[in-house]
PDB file of C-alpha atoms in Angstrom:
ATOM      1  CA  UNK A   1      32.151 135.471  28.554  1.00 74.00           C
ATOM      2  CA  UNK A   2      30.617 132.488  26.719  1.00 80.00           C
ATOM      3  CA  UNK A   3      31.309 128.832  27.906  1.00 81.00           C
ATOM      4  CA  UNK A   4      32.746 126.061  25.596  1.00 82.00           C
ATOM      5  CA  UNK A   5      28.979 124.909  25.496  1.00 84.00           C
ATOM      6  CA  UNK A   6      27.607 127.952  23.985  1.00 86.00           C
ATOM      7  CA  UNK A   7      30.622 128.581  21.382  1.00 86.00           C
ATOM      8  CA  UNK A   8      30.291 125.151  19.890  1.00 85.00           C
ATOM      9  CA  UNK A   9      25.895 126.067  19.323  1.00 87.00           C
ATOM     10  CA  UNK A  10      27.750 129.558  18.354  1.00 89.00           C
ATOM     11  CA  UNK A  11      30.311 127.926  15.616  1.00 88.00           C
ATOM     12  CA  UNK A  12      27.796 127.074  13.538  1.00 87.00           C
ATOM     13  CA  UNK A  13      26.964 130.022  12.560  1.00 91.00           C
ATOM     14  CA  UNK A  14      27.926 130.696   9.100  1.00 91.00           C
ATOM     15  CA  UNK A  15      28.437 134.605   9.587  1.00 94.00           C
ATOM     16  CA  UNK A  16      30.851 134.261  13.260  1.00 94.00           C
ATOM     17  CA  UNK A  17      32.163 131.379  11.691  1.00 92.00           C
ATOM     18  CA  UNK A  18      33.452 133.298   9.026  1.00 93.00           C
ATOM     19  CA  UNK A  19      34.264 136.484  11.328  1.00 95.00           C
ATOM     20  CA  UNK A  20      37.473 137.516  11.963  1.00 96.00           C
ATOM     21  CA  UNK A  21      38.799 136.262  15.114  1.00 95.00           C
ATOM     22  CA  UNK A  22      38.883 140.092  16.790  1.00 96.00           C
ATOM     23  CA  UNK A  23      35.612 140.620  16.144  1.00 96.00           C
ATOM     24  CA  UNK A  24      34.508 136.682  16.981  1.00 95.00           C
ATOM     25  CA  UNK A  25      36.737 137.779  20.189  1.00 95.00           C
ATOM     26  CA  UNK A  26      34.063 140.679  20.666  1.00 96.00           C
ATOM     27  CA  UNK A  27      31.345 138.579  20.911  1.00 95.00           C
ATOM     28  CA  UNK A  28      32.338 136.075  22.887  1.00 92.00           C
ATOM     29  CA  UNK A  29      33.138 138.698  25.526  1.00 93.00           C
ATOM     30  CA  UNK A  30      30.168 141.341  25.620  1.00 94.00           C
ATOM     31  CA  UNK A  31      27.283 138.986  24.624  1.00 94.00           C
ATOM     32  CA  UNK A  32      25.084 138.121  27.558  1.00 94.00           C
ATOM     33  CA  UNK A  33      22.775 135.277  27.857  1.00 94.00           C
ATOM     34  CA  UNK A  34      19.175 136.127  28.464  1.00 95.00           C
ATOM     35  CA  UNK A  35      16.391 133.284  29.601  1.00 96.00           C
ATOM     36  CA  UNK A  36      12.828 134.590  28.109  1.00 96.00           C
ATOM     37  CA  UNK A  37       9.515 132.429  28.931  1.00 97.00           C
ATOM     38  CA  UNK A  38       7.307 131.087  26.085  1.00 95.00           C
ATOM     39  CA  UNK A  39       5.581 134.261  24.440  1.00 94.00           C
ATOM     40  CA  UNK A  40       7.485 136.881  26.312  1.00 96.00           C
ATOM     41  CA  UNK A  41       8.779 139.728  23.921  1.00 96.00           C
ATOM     42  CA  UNK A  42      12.327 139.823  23.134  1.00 96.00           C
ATOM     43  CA  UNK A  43      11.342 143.498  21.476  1.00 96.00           C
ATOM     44  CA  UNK A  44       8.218 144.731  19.798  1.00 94.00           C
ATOM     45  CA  UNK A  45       7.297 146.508  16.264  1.00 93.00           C
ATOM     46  CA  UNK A  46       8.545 150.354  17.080  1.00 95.00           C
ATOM     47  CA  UNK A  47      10.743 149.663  19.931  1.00 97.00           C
ATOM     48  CA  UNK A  48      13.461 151.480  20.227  1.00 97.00           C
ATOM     49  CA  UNK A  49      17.161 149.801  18.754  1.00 97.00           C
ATOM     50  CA  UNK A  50      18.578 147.751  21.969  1.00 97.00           C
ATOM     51  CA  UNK A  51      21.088 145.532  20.623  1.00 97.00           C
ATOM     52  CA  UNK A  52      21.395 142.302  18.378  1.00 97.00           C
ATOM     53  CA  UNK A  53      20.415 139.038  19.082  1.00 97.00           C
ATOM     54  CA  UNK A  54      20.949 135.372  18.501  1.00 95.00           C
ATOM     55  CA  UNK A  55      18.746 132.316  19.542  1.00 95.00           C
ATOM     56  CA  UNK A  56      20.773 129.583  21.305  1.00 93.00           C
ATOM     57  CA  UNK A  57      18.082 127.757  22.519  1.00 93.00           C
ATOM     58  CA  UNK A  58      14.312 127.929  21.945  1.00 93.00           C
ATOM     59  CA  UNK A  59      12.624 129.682  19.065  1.00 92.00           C
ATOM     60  CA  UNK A  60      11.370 133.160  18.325  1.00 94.00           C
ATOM     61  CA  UNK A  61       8.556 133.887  15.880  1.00 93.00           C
ATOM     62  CA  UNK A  62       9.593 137.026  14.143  1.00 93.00           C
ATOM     63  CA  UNK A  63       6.298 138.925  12.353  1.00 91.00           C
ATOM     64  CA  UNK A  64       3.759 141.110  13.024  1.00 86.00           C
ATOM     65  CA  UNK A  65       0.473 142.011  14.715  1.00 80.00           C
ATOM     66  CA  UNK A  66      -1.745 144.532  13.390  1.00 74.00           C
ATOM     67  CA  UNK A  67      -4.209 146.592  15.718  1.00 70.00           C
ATOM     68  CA  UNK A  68      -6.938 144.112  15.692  1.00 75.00           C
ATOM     69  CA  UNK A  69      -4.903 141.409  17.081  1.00 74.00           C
ATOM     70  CA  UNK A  70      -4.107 139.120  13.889  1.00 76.00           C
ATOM     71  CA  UNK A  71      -0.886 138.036  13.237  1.00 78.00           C
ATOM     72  CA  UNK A  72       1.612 137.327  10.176  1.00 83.00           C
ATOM     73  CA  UNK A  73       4.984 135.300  10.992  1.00 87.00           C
ATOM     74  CA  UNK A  74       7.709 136.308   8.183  1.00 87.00           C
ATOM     75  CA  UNK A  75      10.019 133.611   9.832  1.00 88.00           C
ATOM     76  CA  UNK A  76      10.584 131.406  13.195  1.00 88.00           C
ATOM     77  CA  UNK A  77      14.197 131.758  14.580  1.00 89.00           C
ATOM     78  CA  UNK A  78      16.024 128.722  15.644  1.00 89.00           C
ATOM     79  CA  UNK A  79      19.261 127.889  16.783  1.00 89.00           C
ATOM     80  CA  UNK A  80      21.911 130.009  15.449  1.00 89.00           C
ATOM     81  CA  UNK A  81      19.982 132.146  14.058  1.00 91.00           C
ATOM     82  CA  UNK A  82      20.958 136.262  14.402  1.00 94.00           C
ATOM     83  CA  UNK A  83      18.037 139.001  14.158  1.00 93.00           C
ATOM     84  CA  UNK A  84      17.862 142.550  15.260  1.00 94.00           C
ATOM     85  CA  UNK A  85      20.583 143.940  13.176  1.00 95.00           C
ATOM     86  CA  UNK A  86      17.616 146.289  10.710  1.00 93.00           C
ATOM     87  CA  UNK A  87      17.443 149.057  13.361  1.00 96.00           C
ATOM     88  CA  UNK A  88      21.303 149.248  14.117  1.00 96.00           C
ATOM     89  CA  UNK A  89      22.060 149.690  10.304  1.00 95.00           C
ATOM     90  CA  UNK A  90      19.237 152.712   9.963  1.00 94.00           C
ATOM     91  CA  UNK A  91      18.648 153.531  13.206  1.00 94.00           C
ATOM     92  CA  UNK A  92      14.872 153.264  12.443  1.00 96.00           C
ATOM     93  CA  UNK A  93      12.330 151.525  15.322  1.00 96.00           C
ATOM     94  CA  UNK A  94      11.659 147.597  15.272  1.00 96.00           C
ATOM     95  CA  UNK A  95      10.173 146.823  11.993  1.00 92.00           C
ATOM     96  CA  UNK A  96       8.622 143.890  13.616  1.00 92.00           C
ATOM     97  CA  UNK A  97       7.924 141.932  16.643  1.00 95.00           C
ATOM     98  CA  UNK A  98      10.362 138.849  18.265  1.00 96.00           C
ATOM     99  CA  UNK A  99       8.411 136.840  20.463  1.00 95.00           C
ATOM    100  CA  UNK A 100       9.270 133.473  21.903  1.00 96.00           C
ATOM    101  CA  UNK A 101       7.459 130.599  20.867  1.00 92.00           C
ATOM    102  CA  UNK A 102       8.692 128.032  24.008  1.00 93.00           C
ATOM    103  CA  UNK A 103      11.246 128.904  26.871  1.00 96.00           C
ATOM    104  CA  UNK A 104      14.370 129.943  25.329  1.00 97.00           C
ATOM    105  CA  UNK A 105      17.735 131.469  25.799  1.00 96.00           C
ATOM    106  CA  UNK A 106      19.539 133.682  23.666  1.00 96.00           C
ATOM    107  CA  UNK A 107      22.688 136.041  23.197  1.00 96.00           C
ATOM    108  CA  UNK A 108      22.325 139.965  23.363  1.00 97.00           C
ATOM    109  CA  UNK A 109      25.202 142.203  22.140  1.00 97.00           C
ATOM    110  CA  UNK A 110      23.851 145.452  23.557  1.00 97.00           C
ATOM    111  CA  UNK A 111      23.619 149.053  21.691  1.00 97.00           C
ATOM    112  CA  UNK A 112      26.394 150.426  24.044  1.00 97.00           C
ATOM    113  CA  UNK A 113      28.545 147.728  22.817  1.00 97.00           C
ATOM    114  CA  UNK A 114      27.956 147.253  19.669  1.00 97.00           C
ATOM    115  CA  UNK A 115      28.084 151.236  18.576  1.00 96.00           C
ATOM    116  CA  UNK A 116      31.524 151.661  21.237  1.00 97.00           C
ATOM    117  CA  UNK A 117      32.648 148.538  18.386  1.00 97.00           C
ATOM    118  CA  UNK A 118      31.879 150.244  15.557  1.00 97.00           C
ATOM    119  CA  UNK A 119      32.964 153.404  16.036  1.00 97.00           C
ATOM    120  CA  UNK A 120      36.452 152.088  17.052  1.00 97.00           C
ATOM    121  CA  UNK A 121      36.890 149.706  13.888  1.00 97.00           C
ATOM    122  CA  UNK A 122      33.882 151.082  11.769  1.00 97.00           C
ATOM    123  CA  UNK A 123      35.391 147.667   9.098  1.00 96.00           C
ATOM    124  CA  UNK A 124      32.505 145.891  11.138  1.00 96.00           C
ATOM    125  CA  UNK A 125      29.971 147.789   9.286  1.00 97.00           C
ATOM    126  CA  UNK A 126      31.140 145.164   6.573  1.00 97.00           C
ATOM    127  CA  UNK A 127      30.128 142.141   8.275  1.00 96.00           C
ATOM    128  CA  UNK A 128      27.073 143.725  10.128  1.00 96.00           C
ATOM    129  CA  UNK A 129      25.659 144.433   5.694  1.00 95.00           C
ATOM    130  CA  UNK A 130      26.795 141.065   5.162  1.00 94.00           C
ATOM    131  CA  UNK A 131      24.313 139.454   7.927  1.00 92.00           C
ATOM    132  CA  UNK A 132      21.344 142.134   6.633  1.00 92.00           C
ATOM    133  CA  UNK A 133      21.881 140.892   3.542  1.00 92.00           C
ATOM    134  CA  UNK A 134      21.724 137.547   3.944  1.00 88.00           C
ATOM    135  CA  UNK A 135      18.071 138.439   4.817  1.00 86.00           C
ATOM    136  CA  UNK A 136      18.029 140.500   2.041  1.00 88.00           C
ATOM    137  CA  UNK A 137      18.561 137.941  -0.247  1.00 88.00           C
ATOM    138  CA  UNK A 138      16.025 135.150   0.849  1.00 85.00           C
ATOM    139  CA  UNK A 139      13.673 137.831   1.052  1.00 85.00           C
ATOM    140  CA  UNK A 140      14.017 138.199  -2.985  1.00 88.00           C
ATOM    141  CA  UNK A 141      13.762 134.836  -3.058  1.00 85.00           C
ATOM    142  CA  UNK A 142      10.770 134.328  -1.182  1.00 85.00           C
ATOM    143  CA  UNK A 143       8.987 137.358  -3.492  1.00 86.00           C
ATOM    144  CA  UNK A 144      10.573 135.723  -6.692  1.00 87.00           C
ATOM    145  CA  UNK A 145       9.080 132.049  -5.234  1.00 86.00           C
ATOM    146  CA  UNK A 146       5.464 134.062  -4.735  1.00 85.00           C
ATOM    147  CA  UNK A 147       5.302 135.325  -8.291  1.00 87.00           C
ATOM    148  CA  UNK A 148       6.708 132.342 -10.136  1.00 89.00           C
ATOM    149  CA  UNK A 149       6.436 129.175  -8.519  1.00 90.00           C
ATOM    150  CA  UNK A 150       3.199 127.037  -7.037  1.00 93.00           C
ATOM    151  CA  UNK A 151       2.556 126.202  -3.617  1.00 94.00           C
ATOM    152  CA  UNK A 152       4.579 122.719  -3.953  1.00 94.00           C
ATOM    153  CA  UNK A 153       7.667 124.615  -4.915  1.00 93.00           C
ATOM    154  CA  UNK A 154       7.116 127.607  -2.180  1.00 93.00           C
ATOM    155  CA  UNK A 155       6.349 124.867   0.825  1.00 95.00           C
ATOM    156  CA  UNK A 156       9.610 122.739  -0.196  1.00 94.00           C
ATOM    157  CA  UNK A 157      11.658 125.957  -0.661  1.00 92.00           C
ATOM    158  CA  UNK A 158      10.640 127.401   2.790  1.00 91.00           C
ATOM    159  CA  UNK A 159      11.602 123.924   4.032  1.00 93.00           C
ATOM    160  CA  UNK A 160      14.882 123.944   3.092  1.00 91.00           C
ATOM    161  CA  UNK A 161      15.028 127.512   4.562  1.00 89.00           C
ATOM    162  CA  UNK A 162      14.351 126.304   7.670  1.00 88.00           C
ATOM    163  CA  UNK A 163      15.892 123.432   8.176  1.00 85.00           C
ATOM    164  CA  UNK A 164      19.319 125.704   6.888  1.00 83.00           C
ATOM    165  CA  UNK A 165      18.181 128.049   9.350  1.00 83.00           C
ATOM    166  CA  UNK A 166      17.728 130.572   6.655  1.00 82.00           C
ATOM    167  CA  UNK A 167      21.342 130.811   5.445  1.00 76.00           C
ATOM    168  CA  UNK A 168      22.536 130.743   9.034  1.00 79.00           C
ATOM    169  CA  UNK A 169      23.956 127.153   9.410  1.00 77.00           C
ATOM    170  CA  UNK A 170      27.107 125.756   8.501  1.00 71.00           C
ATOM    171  CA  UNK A 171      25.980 122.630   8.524  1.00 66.00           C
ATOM    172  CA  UNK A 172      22.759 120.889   8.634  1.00 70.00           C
ATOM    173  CA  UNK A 173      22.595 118.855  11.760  1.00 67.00           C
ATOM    174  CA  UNK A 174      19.386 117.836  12.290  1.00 74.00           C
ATOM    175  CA  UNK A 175      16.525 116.968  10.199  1.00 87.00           C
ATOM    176  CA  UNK A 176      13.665 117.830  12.308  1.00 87.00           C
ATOM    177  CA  UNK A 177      11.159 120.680  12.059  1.00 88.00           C
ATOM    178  CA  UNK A 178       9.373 122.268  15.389  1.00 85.00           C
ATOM    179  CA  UNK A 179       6.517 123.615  13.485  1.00 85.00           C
ATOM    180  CA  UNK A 180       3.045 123.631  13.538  1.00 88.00           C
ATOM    181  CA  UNK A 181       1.105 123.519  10.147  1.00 91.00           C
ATOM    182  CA  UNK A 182      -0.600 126.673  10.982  1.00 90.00           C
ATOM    183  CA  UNK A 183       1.766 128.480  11.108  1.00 88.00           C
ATOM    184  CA  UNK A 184       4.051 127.280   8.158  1.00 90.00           C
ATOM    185  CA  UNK A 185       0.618 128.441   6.706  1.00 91.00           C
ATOM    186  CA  UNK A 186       0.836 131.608   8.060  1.00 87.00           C
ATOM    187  CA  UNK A 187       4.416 132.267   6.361  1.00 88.00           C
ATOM    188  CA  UNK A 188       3.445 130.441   3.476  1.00 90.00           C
ATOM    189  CA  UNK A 189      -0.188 133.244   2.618  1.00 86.00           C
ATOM    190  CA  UNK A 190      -2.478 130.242   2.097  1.00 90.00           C
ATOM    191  CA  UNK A 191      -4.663 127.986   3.801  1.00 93.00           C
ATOM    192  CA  UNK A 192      -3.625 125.399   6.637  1.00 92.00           C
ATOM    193  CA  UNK A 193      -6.072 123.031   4.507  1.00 95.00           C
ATOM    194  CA  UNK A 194      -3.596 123.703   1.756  1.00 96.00           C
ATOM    195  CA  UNK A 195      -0.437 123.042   3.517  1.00 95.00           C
ATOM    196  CA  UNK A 196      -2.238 119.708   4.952  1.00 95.00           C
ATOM    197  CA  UNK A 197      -3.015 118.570   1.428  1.00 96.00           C
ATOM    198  CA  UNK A 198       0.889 119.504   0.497  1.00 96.00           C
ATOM    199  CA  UNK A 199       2.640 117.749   2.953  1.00 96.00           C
ATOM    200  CA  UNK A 200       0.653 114.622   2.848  1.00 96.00           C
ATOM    201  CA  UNK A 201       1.608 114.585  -0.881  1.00 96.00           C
ATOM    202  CA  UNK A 202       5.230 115.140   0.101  1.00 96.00           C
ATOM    203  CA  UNK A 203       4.673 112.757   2.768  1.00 96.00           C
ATOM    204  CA  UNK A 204       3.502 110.069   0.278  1.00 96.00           C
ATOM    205  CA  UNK A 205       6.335 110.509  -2.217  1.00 95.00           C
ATOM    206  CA  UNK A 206       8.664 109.455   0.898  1.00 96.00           C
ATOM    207  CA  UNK A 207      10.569 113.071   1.444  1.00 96.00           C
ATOM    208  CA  UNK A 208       8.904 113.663   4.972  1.00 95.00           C
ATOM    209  CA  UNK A 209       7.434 112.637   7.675  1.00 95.00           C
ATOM    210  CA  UNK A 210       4.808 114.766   9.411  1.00 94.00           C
ATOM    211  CA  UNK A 211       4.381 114.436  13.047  1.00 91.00           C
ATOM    212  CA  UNK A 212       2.609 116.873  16.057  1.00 88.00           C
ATOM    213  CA  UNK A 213       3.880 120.052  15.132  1.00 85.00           C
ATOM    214  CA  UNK A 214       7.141 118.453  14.047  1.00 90.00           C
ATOM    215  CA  UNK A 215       8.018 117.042  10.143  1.00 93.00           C
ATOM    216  CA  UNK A 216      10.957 115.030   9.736  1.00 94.00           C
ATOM    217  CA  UNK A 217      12.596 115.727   6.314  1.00 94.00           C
ATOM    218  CA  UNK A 218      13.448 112.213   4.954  1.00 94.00           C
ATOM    219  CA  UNK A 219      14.714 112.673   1.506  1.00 95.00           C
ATOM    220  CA  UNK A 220      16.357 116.417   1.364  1.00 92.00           C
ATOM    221  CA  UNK A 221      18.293 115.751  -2.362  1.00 93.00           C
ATOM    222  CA  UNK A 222      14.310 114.785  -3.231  1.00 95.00           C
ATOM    223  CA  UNK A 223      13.162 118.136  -1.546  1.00 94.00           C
ATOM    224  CA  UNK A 224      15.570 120.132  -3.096  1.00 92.00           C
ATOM    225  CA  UNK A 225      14.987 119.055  -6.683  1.00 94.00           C
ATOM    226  CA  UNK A 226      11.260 119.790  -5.899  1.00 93.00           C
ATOM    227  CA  UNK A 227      11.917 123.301  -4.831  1.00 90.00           C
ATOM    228  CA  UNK A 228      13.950 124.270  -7.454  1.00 85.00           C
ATOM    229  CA  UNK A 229      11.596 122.643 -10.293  1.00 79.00           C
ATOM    230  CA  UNK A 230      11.423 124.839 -13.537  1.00 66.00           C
ATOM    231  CA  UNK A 231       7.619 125.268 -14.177  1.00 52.00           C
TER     232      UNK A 231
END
């Protein structure tokens, strides 16, 4: 069973926050902490379903590495952030990798669990579409962002993602970013050149502050107006 520690990280959560408390009950009782090193797996493209996850501490780069080694992030998962949940819903392999990007800790509800749950109160399917499609829905956004915005717009959007923790925060607590600029590059399609250029522009204007892999979001009302700019 979690400890007080672990619920309070867990609380902020917008989807358990807003579970009911049998099924918040369910978590709290059958997830189990596991400790991964930096760049161990969590699971691999093609794996075989084995549970959902959330990261309590740490971060996990999800993406994907094709067969000559090269790799794409789609996203980097920080505290509370849930992934996993693709394969449970069609019972298809991994569709990509997790791998941790430092040491990290995070919860595991396991397949035996989580399929006893829903075949007892099969209501849970409801919350389990509501967490794909919170996905779902950035995902659109992020396409939407590639067709019709410019870089400026894309890099402040995925910002905001992040520091929201892509949907998954209740409340912003902390307006620091633990990334490097290659690989907001890498999520971003372009250039690390071209991400440089961007966020000393931003960084001029007074909305951030870049550091050593880290950029410290100064003005977020600023960053938000710039994201959602009308061409």
């Amino acid at each position: 069973m979690l400890k007080e520690a672990e619920l309070h990280i867990l609380k902020n959560n917008i989807w358990y926050s807003q579970l009911p408390i049998l099924f918040q009950d369910f978590i709290t009782h059958h997830a189990t902490q596991v400790h991964i090193e930096r760049d161990q797996a969590v699971f691999h493209h093609g794996d075989a379903f084995d549970g959902i996850y959330a990261v309590l501490h740490g971060k996990i780069r999800l993406g994907y590495i094709d067969i000559e080694g090269n790799e794409s992030i789609a996203a980097i998962a920080e505290p509370i952030m849930w992934c996993g949940e693709i394969s449970l819903i069609d019972q298809q392999p991994r569709s990509h990798h997790a791998i941790a990007v430092e040491k990290s800790t995070i919860l595991k509800i396991s397949n035996t669990a989580i399929e006893d749950l829903l075949h007892t109160h099969p209501q849970f399917w409801f919350h389990i579409a509501q967490l794909s499609s919170q996905k779902l829905r950035l995902a659109f956004l992020e396409l939407i962002a590639i067709q019709s915005q410019n870089i400026s717009q894309r890099l402040a959007q995925r910002l905001l993602f992040i520091l929201n923790g892509y949907g998954n925060h209740v409340h912003i607590e902390n307006h620091m970013i633990h990334l490097s600029q290659e690989q907001l590059a890498q999520m971003l399609m372009c250039s690390r050149q071209t991400i440089n250029q961007e966020l000393h522009q931003l960084e001029q204007q007074g909305i951030l502050k870049i550091s050593f892999k880290k950029i410290e979001i100064l003005n977020l009302p600023r960053l938000h107006t710039l994201a959602h700019a009308t061409m």
